[in-house]
Amino acid sequence: MELENKSIIITGASSGIGKAAALLFAAEGADVVLGARRSSELETLAATINQGIGRAVYLAGDVRDESYASALVDLATTSFGGLDGAFNNAGIVGEMGPVADMGLDNWNAVISVNLTAAFLAAKAQIPAMRARGGGSIVFTSSFVGFSNGGLPGMGAYAASKAGQIGLAQSLASDHAAEGIRVNALLPGGTVTPAGGEGNPGVMEYVAKLHPMKRLAGAKEIAQAALFLLSDRSSFMTGSPMIADGGMSVRLS
């Protein structure tokens, strides 16, 4: 029970990595607060957890909305007495193509969902964790935009994910002495709806880019997030932790 007696927010919880994380964290003893845009999927997931796995509450909303970030923290506090951790996992890839051909609307959408929402989440979560005496925040970043992980056509995505790493490191420096740890998780290609699930050709192509010659399962990435949220990573903060099947090695 790695997360026993911990209250944890998970965004992007309606599918993919977020859904896998919700099920895993609850099985490991956490009380989970589920966030995403799709209310019906959150309701179904919360019911599954509450029917024998653990305890879950949910609230649908848009991570770009500052009041939604605060509402998730309030829900954790009223339902479970406080907030111990957050897996800020919601994100989008956006339209792919050269920056010179990219529309400003696409750029703004990707930055707002991936980076501005991370800022809003941390802004709401840190005071609650401070009141709790500490906590752990994890952002789902990416090997894209880190080290030699740049890929063509992903300028907005790479910028947003690199920004998450910088944000995590700055927050880690600001709040380490308060017992609040902040890390970024950098997955490789993962079998999710956003990762090409349902398109075998795309999935096969992306899998072959990885030295392991396969994509991650959503639960594999959730397990890495579990480590960062648990006390097993108690001396880690400000880290860009890579779980990318060797992609960064291939590109270095």
Rosetta silent file (secondary structure, phi, psi, omega in degrees, C-alpha in Angstrom):
SEQUENCE: MELENKSIIITGASSGIGKAAALLFAAEGADVVLGARRSSELETLAATINQGIGRAVYLAGDVRDESYASALVDLATTSFGGLDGAFNNAGIVGEMGPVADMGLDNWNAVISVNLTAAFLAAKAQIPAMRARGGGSIVFTSSFVGFSNGGLPGMGAYAASKAGQIGLAQSLASDHAAEGIRVNALLPGGTVTPAGGEGNPGVMEYVAKLHPMKRLAGAKEIAQAALFLLSDRSSFMTGSPMIADGGMSVRLS
SCORE:     score description
SCORE:     0.000 S_00000001
   1 L     0.000   74.312 -173.443    0.000    0.000    0.000 S_00000001
   2 L   -63.267  -26.190 -175.001    2.467    2.599   -1.263 S_00000001
   3 L  -118.625   25.726 -177.327   -0.031    5.475   -1.038 S_00000001
   4 L   -58.662  134.293  178.640   -1.996    4.505    2.058 S_00000001
   5 L    67.339   18.202  176.397   -3.706    7.461    3.755 S_00000001
   6 L  -107.043  139.060  175.875   -2.709    9.824    0.947 S_00000001
   7 E  -102.811  124.741 -171.385   -5.153   12.039   -0.913 S_00000001
   8 E  -133.539  131.839  172.152   -4.172   12.535   -4.555 S_00000001
   9 E   -86.993  138.669  174.218   -5.577   14.575   -7.451 S_00000001
  10 E  -130.296  119.583  174.143   -5.307   13.035  -10.932 S_00000001
  11 E  -100.854  161.195 -171.843   -6.123   15.092  -14.017 S_00000001
  12 L    65.861   32.025 -169.855   -6.689   13.573  -17.422 S_00000001
  13 L   -84.269   -4.949 -173.766   -8.241   10.728  -15.456 S_00000001
  14 L   -77.580  -16.596 -179.087  -10.966    9.739  -17.904 S_00000001
  15 L  -161.399  175.117  171.943   -8.708    7.564  -20.105 S_00000001
  16 H    57.884 -136.928 -176.558   -5.166    6.449  -20.859 S_00000001
  17 H   -61.263  -40.986 -178.882   -2.413    7.086  -18.328 S_00000001
  18 H   -62.556  -42.696  178.288   -4.700    9.041  -16.018 S_00000001
  19 H   -65.810  -43.907  178.199   -7.278    6.260  -15.806 S_00000001
  20 H   -61.089  -39.113  179.223   -4.571    3.650  -15.237 S_00000001
  21 H   -65.816  -41.358 -179.933   -3.089    5.847  -12.516 S_00000001
  22 H   -59.578  -45.457 -179.995   -6.446    6.273  -10.792 S_00000001
  23 H   -66.944  -41.275 -179.447   -6.971    2.511  -10.597 S_00000001
  24 H   -68.608  -47.135 -177.924   -3.393    1.844   -9.490 S_00000001
  25 H   -62.083  -41.668  178.990   -3.235    4.618   -6.893 S_00000001
  26 H   -63.768  -40.443  178.181   -6.558    3.555   -5.387 S_00000001
  27 H   -65.491  -25.401  178.980   -5.372   -0.054   -5.212 S_00000001
  28 L   -92.776   13.726  170.480   -2.266    1.208   -3.417 S_00000001
  29 L   101.946   -3.544 -176.986   -4.371    2.870   -0.729 S_00000001
  30 L   -77.386  148.626  164.150   -4.835    6.419   -2.018 S_00000001
  31 E   -90.662  123.435 -170.032   -8.045    8.404   -1.858 S_00000001
  32 E  -113.175  140.058  174.359   -8.285    9.815   -5.379 S_00000001
  33 E  -109.558  115.617 -172.111   -9.815   12.968   -6.795 S_00000001
  34 E   -98.391  129.106  178.241  -10.503   12.462  -10.490 S_00000001
  35 E  -128.696  140.553  175.491  -10.455   15.347  -12.945 S_00000001
  36 E  -177.212  177.774 -179.623  -11.081   15.511  -16.706 S_00000001
  37 L   -81.040  -29.748 -170.611  -13.508   17.086  -19.157 S_00000001
  38 L   -94.525  106.326 -174.271  -15.797   14.069  -19.628 S_00000001
  39 H   -65.216  -40.827 -175.118  -18.154   13.670  -16.694 S_00000001
  40 H   -64.749  -40.193  178.490  -19.680   10.340  -17.730 S_00000001
  41 H   -66.540  -38.565  177.979  -16.274    8.618  -17.981 S_00000001
  42 H   -66.137  -40.299  179.034  -15.251   10.027  -14.594 S_00000001
  43 H   -61.194  -43.664  179.586  -18.499    8.850  -13.030 S_00000001
  44 H   -64.773  -43.625  179.918  -17.952    5.329  -14.338 S_00000001
  45 H   -64.737  -44.577  179.377  -14.345    5.232  -13.160 S_00000001
  46 H   -61.250  -39.830  178.861  -15.225    6.575   -9.704 S_00000001
  47 H   -63.648  -41.385  178.209  -17.955    3.947   -9.374 S_00000001
  48 H   -60.167  -44.486 -179.495  -15.500    1.188  -10.289 S_00000001
  49 H   -66.455  -44.220 -176.425  -13.065    2.369   -7.636 S_00000001
  50 H   -71.246  -15.712 -179.766  -15.722    2.836   -4.962 S_00000001
  51 H   -88.023   29.436  172.934  -17.117   -0.658   -5.561 S_00000001
  52 H   136.706  -14.861 -179.325  -14.230   -2.337   -3.800 S_00000001
  53 H   -86.574  -44.369 -176.293  -10.880   -0.847   -4.853 S_00000001
  54 L  -178.619 -145.268 -179.028  -10.815    2.281   -2.715 S_00000001
  55 E  -123.273  134.671 -178.602  -12.351    5.734   -2.422 S_00000001
  56 E  -145.894  143.746  169.052  -12.823    8.192   -5.273 S_00000001
  57 E  -129.297  164.443 -176.767  -14.611   11.441   -5.997 S_00000001
  58 E  -145.956  158.025  175.126  -14.682   13.317   -9.276 S_00000001
  59 E  -151.880  121.630  178.471  -15.279   16.712  -10.819 S_00000001
  60 E   -83.695  145.785  178.670  -15.416   17.433  -14.537 S_00000001
  61 L   174.832 -174.554 -176.333  -13.923   20.646  -15.868 S_00000001
  62 L  -109.108  121.372 -176.616  -11.278   22.364  -17.961 S_00000001
  63 L   -64.720  -13.574  177.161   -7.713   22.402  -16.594 S_00000001
  64 L   -79.731   -5.488 -176.862   -7.200   25.791  -18.238 S_00000001
  65 L   -97.227  118.266 -178.193   -9.691   27.281  -15.795 S_00000001
  66 H   -59.361  -36.789 -179.763   -8.117   28.601  -12.587 S_00000001
  67 H   -67.716  -28.006  177.481  -11.329   28.066  -10.646 S_00000001
  68 H   -70.074  -41.502  176.976  -11.337   24.393  -11.683 S_00000001
  69 H   -58.278  -42.830  178.981   -7.828   23.878  -10.294 S_00000001
  70 H   -68.514  -37.012 -178.765   -8.989   25.369   -7.001 S_00000001
  71 H   -65.405  -36.440  176.851  -12.199   23.324   -7.030 S_00000001
  72 H   -64.293  -40.844  177.663  -10.267   20.042   -7.304 S_00000001
  73 H   -65.303  -43.238  178.151   -8.183   21.016   -4.271 S_00000001
  74 H   -60.942  -38.770  179.454  -11.328   21.997   -2.369 S_00000001
  75 H   -65.142  -40.230  176.467  -12.890   18.637   -3.253 S_00000001
  76 H   -62.229  -40.346 -177.028   -9.838   16.804   -1.905 S_00000001
  77 H   -70.510  -44.910 -178.032  -10.002   18.808    1.304 S_00000001
  78 H   -73.286  -32.578 -176.547  -13.724   18.399    1.905 S_00000001
  79 H   -84.906  -36.773 -170.205  -13.817   14.724    0.905 S_00000001
  80 H  -129.114    6.950  172.830  -10.558   13.442    2.361 S_00000001
  81 L    88.677   -2.971 -179.620   -9.327   16.056    4.822 S_00000001
  82 L   160.201 -172.296 -178.499   -6.501   17.521    2.762 S_00000001
  83 L  -131.906  126.461 -179.647   -4.178   17.041   -0.191 S_00000001
  84 L  -109.709  -23.506 -176.098   -0.983   14.978   -0.211 S_00000001
  85 E  -159.491  162.560  177.602   -0.198   14.589   -3.897 S_00000001
  86 E  -148.954  132.455  173.460   -1.145   15.506   -7.435 S_00000001
  87 E  -109.767   93.859 -177.377   -0.567   13.832  -10.780 S_00000001
  88 E   -84.691   90.912 -164.254   -1.077   16.700  -13.214 S_00000001
  89 L  -111.343  -15.158 -177.062   -1.404   14.537  -16.267 S_00000001
  90 L   -61.850  140.538  179.009   -3.886   16.244  -18.604 S_00000001
  91 L  -173.651  164.642  176.499   -2.406   17.274  -21.939 S_00000001
  92 L  -134.727  157.227  175.951   -2.784   17.468  -25.706 S_00000001
  93 L   -88.165  -38.893 -176.964   -0.435   17.024  -28.666 S_00000001
  94 L    80.105 -175.345  178.700   -2.136   19.539  -30.932 S_00000001
  95 L   -75.742  136.742 -178.925   -1.678   19.822  -34.677 S_00000001
  96 L   -96.879  141.583  179.309    1.697   18.665  -35.953 S_00000001
  97 E   159.698  167.444 -179.263    3.690   20.628  -38.501 S_00000001
  98 L   -60.051  144.816 -179.780    6.495   23.172  -38.892 S_00000001
  99 H   -58.073  -37.532 -178.817    6.276   26.214  -36.643 S_00000001
 100 H   -60.732  -23.510 -179.793    6.416   28.496  -39.699 S_00000001
 101 H  -104.318    3.003 -173.166    3.124   26.970  -40.862 S_00000001
 102 L   -84.625  137.199  175.393    1.504   26.728  -37.432 S_00000001
 103 L   -78.245  149.008  179.332   -1.525   28.798  -36.535 S_00000001
 104 H   -62.409  -33.120  179.638   -1.469   30.881  -33.375 S_00000001
 105 H   -60.945  -42.038  178.718   -4.667   29.193  -32.187 S_00000001
 106 H   -65.240  -46.698  178.476   -2.928   25.808  -32.165 S_00000001
 107 H   -55.748  -50.129 -177.037    0.115   27.205  -30.355 S_00000001
 108 H   -63.862  -37.227 -179.590   -2.049   28.863  -27.700 S_00000001
 109 H   -64.614  -46.454 -178.099   -4.182   25.755  -27.213 S_00000001
 110 H   -66.436  -44.769 -179.832   -1.204   23.457  -26.628 S_00000001
 111 H   -64.123  -40.541 -176.657    0.604   25.879  -24.325 S_00000001
 112 H   -69.182  -41.369 -178.923   -2.526   26.594  -22.296 S_00000001
 113 H   -73.098  -40.784 -172.932   -3.512   22.946  -21.761 S_00000001
 114 H   -87.948  -38.973 -172.556   -0.009   21.604  -21.152 S_00000001
 115 H  -108.372  -51.746 -179.947    1.867   24.443  -19.477 S_00000001
 116 H   -61.421  -39.235  178.085   -0.474   27.143  -18.205 S_00000001
 117 H   -63.848  -33.817  176.344   -2.694   24.474  -16.656 S_00000001
 118 H   -63.959  -42.139  176.094    0.365   23.047  -14.864 S_00000001
 119 H   -60.537  -46.853 -178.731    1.026   26.490  -13.394 S_00000001
 120 H   -63.611  -40.007  179.092   -2.607   26.851  -12.306 S_00000001
 121 H   -62.204  -50.471 -178.771   -2.608   23.380  -10.761 S_00000001
 122 H   -62.147  -40.106  179.618    0.552   23.979   -8.757 S_00000001
 123 H   -58.578  -38.325  179.250   -0.672   27.407   -7.645 S_00000001
 124 H   -80.260  -35.562 -171.989   -3.788   25.813   -6.157 S_00000001
 125 H   -79.676  -34.750 -173.334   -2.148   22.652   -4.825 S_00000001
 126 H   -62.439  -45.352  177.805    0.903   24.023   -3.027 S_00000001
 127 H   -59.452  -36.627  179.170   -0.951   25.929   -0.262 S_00000001
 128 H   -67.740  -39.007  177.589   -3.006   22.812    0.515 S_00000001
 129 H   -70.057  -35.687  176.423    0.133   20.669    0.697 S_00000001
 130 H   -60.347  -42.306  178.874    1.833   23.273    2.857 S_00000001
 131 H   -65.225  -26.029 -178.919   -1.089   23.024    5.284 S_00000001
 132 H   -85.339  -11.716 -178.883   -0.642   19.246    5.262 S_00000001
 133 L    92.688   12.025  178.730    3.069   19.544    6.102 S_00000001
 134 L   143.359  177.051  179.609    4.330   18.464    2.675 S_00000001
 135 E   170.181 -176.382 -177.926    3.378   16.626   -0.472 S_00000001
 136 E  -138.486  129.739  176.558    4.385   15.551   -3.956 S_00000001
 137 E  -115.931  134.196  177.371    3.483   17.047   -7.334 S_00000001
 138 E  -126.912  128.402  172.212    4.135   15.241  -10.611 S_00000001
 139 E  -101.624  136.555  170.948    3.731   16.740  -14.086 S_00000001
 140 E   -83.244  100.951  176.960    3.406   14.480  -17.114 S_00000001
 141 L   -96.190 -140.588 -178.878    6.027   15.989  -19.407 S_00000001
 142 L  -167.532  154.604  171.661    7.727   14.135  -22.300 S_00000001
 143 L   -64.841  -22.935  176.878   11.106   13.172  -23.707 S_00000001
 144 L   -69.624  122.149 -176.861   10.064   15.480  -26.566 S_00000001
 145 L    95.446    3.273  179.764   11.586   18.846  -25.717 S_00000001
 146 L  -124.774  137.407  177.784   14.176   17.379  -23.353 S_00000001
 147 L    52.614 -124.680 -179.947   17.848   16.715  -24.044 S_00000001
 148 L  -102.522   31.244 -174.764   18.101   15.371  -27.606 S_00000001
 149 L   -91.712   13.360 -178.601   14.492   14.286  -27.769 S_00000001
 150 L   -65.700  138.132  176.630   13.289   16.837  -30.312 S_00000001
 151 L  -124.286  145.339 -178.638   11.046   15.504  -33.060 S_00000001
 152 L   -64.505  146.506  174.916   10.012   17.354  -36.235 S_00000001
 153 L    80.096    8.246 -174.633    6.607   18.976  -36.384 S_00000001
 154 E  -123.777   39.058 -175.564    6.138   19.173  -32.624 S_00000001
 155 H   -60.046  -47.582 -178.873    7.262   22.709  -31.823 S_00000001
 156 H   -67.080  -44.771  179.667    4.310   23.690  -29.632 S_00000001
 157 H   -62.181  -46.422 -179.472    4.221   20.347  -27.837 S_00000001
 158 H   -61.681  -43.065  179.583    7.980   20.340  -27.260 S_00000001
 159 H   -62.531  -42.296 -178.890    7.920   23.901  -25.928 S_00000001
 160 H   -66.841  -39.725 -177.795    5.079   23.124  -23.534 S_00000001
 161 H   -75.068  -35.910  173.064    6.714   19.960  -22.223 S_00000001
 162 H   -64.173  -38.338  177.299   10.128   21.591  -21.844 S_00000001
 163 H   -62.517  -36.554  177.236    8.350   24.373  -19.987 S_00000001
 164 H   -62.377  -39.174  179.105    6.842   21.856  -17.574 S_00000001
 165 H   -64.295  -46.349  177.656   10.317   20.599  -16.716 S_00000001
 166 H   -61.476  -40.700  177.575   11.538   24.124  -16.053 S_00000001
 167 H   -62.587  -45.303  179.511    8.462   24.852  -13.962 S_00000001
 168 H   -59.536  -42.362 -177.953    8.942   21.678  -11.930 S_00000001
 169 H   -68.380  -39.110  177.477   12.571   22.534  -11.222 S_00000001
 170 H   -66.495  -44.872  177.906   11.753   26.087  -10.155 S_00000001
 171 H   -62.617  -39.211  178.885    8.913   24.932   -7.911 S_00000001
 172 H   -59.500  -43.203  179.400   11.154   22.229   -6.439 S_00000001
 173 H   -65.553  -40.314 -178.163   13.715   24.854   -5.488 S_00000001
 174 H   -66.705  -34.846 -166.043   11.069   27.133   -4.002 S_00000001
 175 H  -120.841    6.479 -178.800    9.344   24.537   -1.856 S_00000001
 176 H   -58.865  -41.009 -177.227   11.841   21.780   -0.998 S_00000001
 177 H   -68.461  -16.610  177.406   12.363   23.084    2.524 S_00000001
 178 H   -90.136    1.201 -178.888    8.615   22.867    3.115 S_00000001
 179 L    81.668   14.880  178.294    8.589   19.166    2.307 S_00000001
 180 E  -102.669  116.735 -179.038    6.850   19.681   -1.028 S_00000001
 181 E  -100.450  141.773 -179.462    8.520   17.736   -3.841 S_00000001
 182 E  -134.846  121.089 -178.509    7.922   18.534   -7.505 S_00000001
 183 E  -133.512  160.036  175.780    9.056   16.277  -10.335 S_00000001
 184 E  -114.230  134.075  177.242    8.383   15.794  -14.035 S_00000001
 185 E  -102.780  129.100 -174.152    7.689   12.367  -15.539 S_00000001
 186 E  -114.732   88.560  178.791    8.855   11.925  -19.137 S_00000001
 187 E   -76.048  158.678  165.598    7.058    9.016  -20.844 S_00000001
 188 L   -92.621 -161.212  178.781    7.831    7.652  -24.252 S_00000001
 189 L   -59.675  134.384 -174.218    5.171    6.433  -26.672 S_00000001
 190 E  -133.427  143.595  179.093    2.284    4.932  -24.746 S_00000001
 191 L   -75.079   96.440  177.579   -0.775    2.949  -25.779 S_00000001
 192 L  -145.090  167.238  174.805   -3.500    5.529  -25.170 S_00000001
 193 L   -55.589  -40.349  179.402   -6.183    7.205  -27.301 S_00000001
 194 L   -73.819  -20.028 -177.967   -3.837   10.194  -27.738 S_00000001
 195 L   -93.244   14.894  176.090   -0.947    7.856  -28.515 S_00000001
 196 L    98.133   11.141  178.960   -2.531    6.340  -31.623 S_00000001
 197 L   -55.629  132.300 -178.367   -4.643    3.625  -30.012 S_00000001
 198 L    93.659   -6.061  176.768   -6.900    2.176  -32.664 S_00000001
 199 L  -122.412   86.836 -174.058   -4.496    3.001  -35.496 S_00000001
 200 H   -55.954  -35.757 -179.303   -2.211   -0.036  -35.817 S_00000001
 201 H   -64.155  -44.656  178.099   -0.062    1.572  -38.506 S_00000001
 202 H   -63.931  -45.072 -177.838    0.744    4.605  -36.384 S_00000001
 203 H   -64.219  -39.583  179.075    1.389    2.488  -33.311 S_00000001
 204 H   -65.523  -41.396  179.535    3.718    0.137  -35.184 S_00000001
 205 H   -63.368  -47.286 -178.271    5.697    3.045  -36.619 S_00000001
 206 H   -67.033  -38.909  179.129    6.091    4.769  -33.248 S_00000001
 207 H   -59.105  -39.927 -177.850    6.938    1.495  -31.502 S_00000001
 208 H   -69.005  -18.357  176.017    9.816    0.886  -33.910 S_00000001
 209 H   -71.253  -23.643 -177.003   11.350    4.242  -32.966 S_00000001
 210 L   -84.760  136.094  174.708   11.922    2.945  -29.452 S_00000001
 211 L   -55.325  -29.621  177.969   14.991    0.777  -28.741 S_00000001
 212 L   -77.684   -7.692  176.652   12.671   -1.559  -26.833 S_00000001
 213 L    58.881   35.389  174.732   10.625   -1.884  -30.074 S_00000001
 214 L  -159.490  165.597  172.887    7.327   -1.457  -28.299 S_00000001
 215 L   -92.877  159.219  174.277    5.123    1.154  -26.715 S_00000001
 216 E   -75.552  149.116  165.379    4.535    1.457  -22.992 S_00000001
 217 L   -79.736  150.479 -179.320    1.323    0.276  -21.451 S_00000001
 218 H   -57.096  -35.795 -179.461   -0.540    3.030  -19.622 S_00000001
 219 H   -66.607  -30.985  178.518   -0.062    1.156  -16.349 S_00000001
 220 H   -63.117  -39.837  177.941    3.733    1.174  -16.824 S_00000001
 221 H   -72.334  -37.458  176.420    3.737    4.964  -16.870 S_00000001
 222 H   -60.548  -36.536  178.572    1.304    5.044  -13.947 S_00000001
 223 H   -65.087  -36.002  176.351    3.755    2.896  -11.977 S_00000001
 224 H   -66.744  -40.459  176.553    6.490    5.472  -12.569 S_00000001
 225 H   -63.798  -39.037  177.059    4.137    8.199  -11.333 S_00000001
 226 H   -56.447  -44.263  178.785    3.340    6.048   -8.297 S_00000001
 227 H   -59.021  -45.925 -177.462    7.040    5.966   -7.422 S_00000001
 228 H   -68.496  -27.953  179.614    7.323    9.762   -7.614 S_00000001
 229 H   -87.012  -15.304 -176.460    4.216   10.242   -5.459 S_00000001
 230 L   -92.155  170.843  178.912    5.230    7.671   -2.870 S_00000001
 231 H   -72.744   -8.811  176.706    7.724    7.915   -0.039 S_00000001
 232 H   -65.993  -21.558  178.684   10.114    5.692   -2.005 S_00000001
 233 H  -106.463   31.838 -170.302   11.177    8.848   -3.887 S_00000001
 234 L   -62.987  -18.919  179.189   11.480   10.936   -0.723 S_00000001
 235 L  -107.137   17.202  179.255   14.894   12.405   -1.705 S_00000001
 236 L  -109.898  124.409  169.969   13.871   13.266   -5.272 S_00000001
 237 L  -154.304  145.376 -177.748   12.728   16.718   -6.281 S_00000001
 238 L    76.598   16.281 -174.475   13.250   18.781   -9.418 S_00000001
 239 L   -95.347  134.617  165.023   13.954   15.648  -11.442 S_00000001
 240 E   -88.947   96.627 -173.373   12.968   15.011  -15.064 S_00000001
 241 E   -89.555  119.023 -173.975   12.460   11.247  -14.658 S_00000001
 242 E   -89.374  129.612  173.213   12.604    9.418  -17.990 S_00000001
 243 E  -136.697   67.465 -165.670   10.374    6.402  -18.690 S_00000001
 244 L  -120.566   16.562  177.967   10.668    6.394  -22.460 S_00000001
 245 L    62.291   21.222  177.167   11.708    2.906  -23.542 S_00000001
 246 L    92.230    6.115 -177.959   15.135    4.225  -24.513 S_00000001
 247 H   -57.481  -42.343 -178.659   14.001    6.982  -26.894 S_00000001
 248 H   -68.484  -26.015  174.998   16.361    9.540  -25.388 S_00000001
 249 H   -72.234  -43.218 -179.217   19.237    7.085  -25.782 S_00000001
 250 H   -62.200  -35.091 -174.704   18.406    6.479  -29.428 S_00000001
 251 L   -89.936   -5.134 -176.310   18.309   10.190  -30.137 S_00000001
 252 L   -88.076    0.000    0.000   21.483   11.104  -28.226 S_00000001
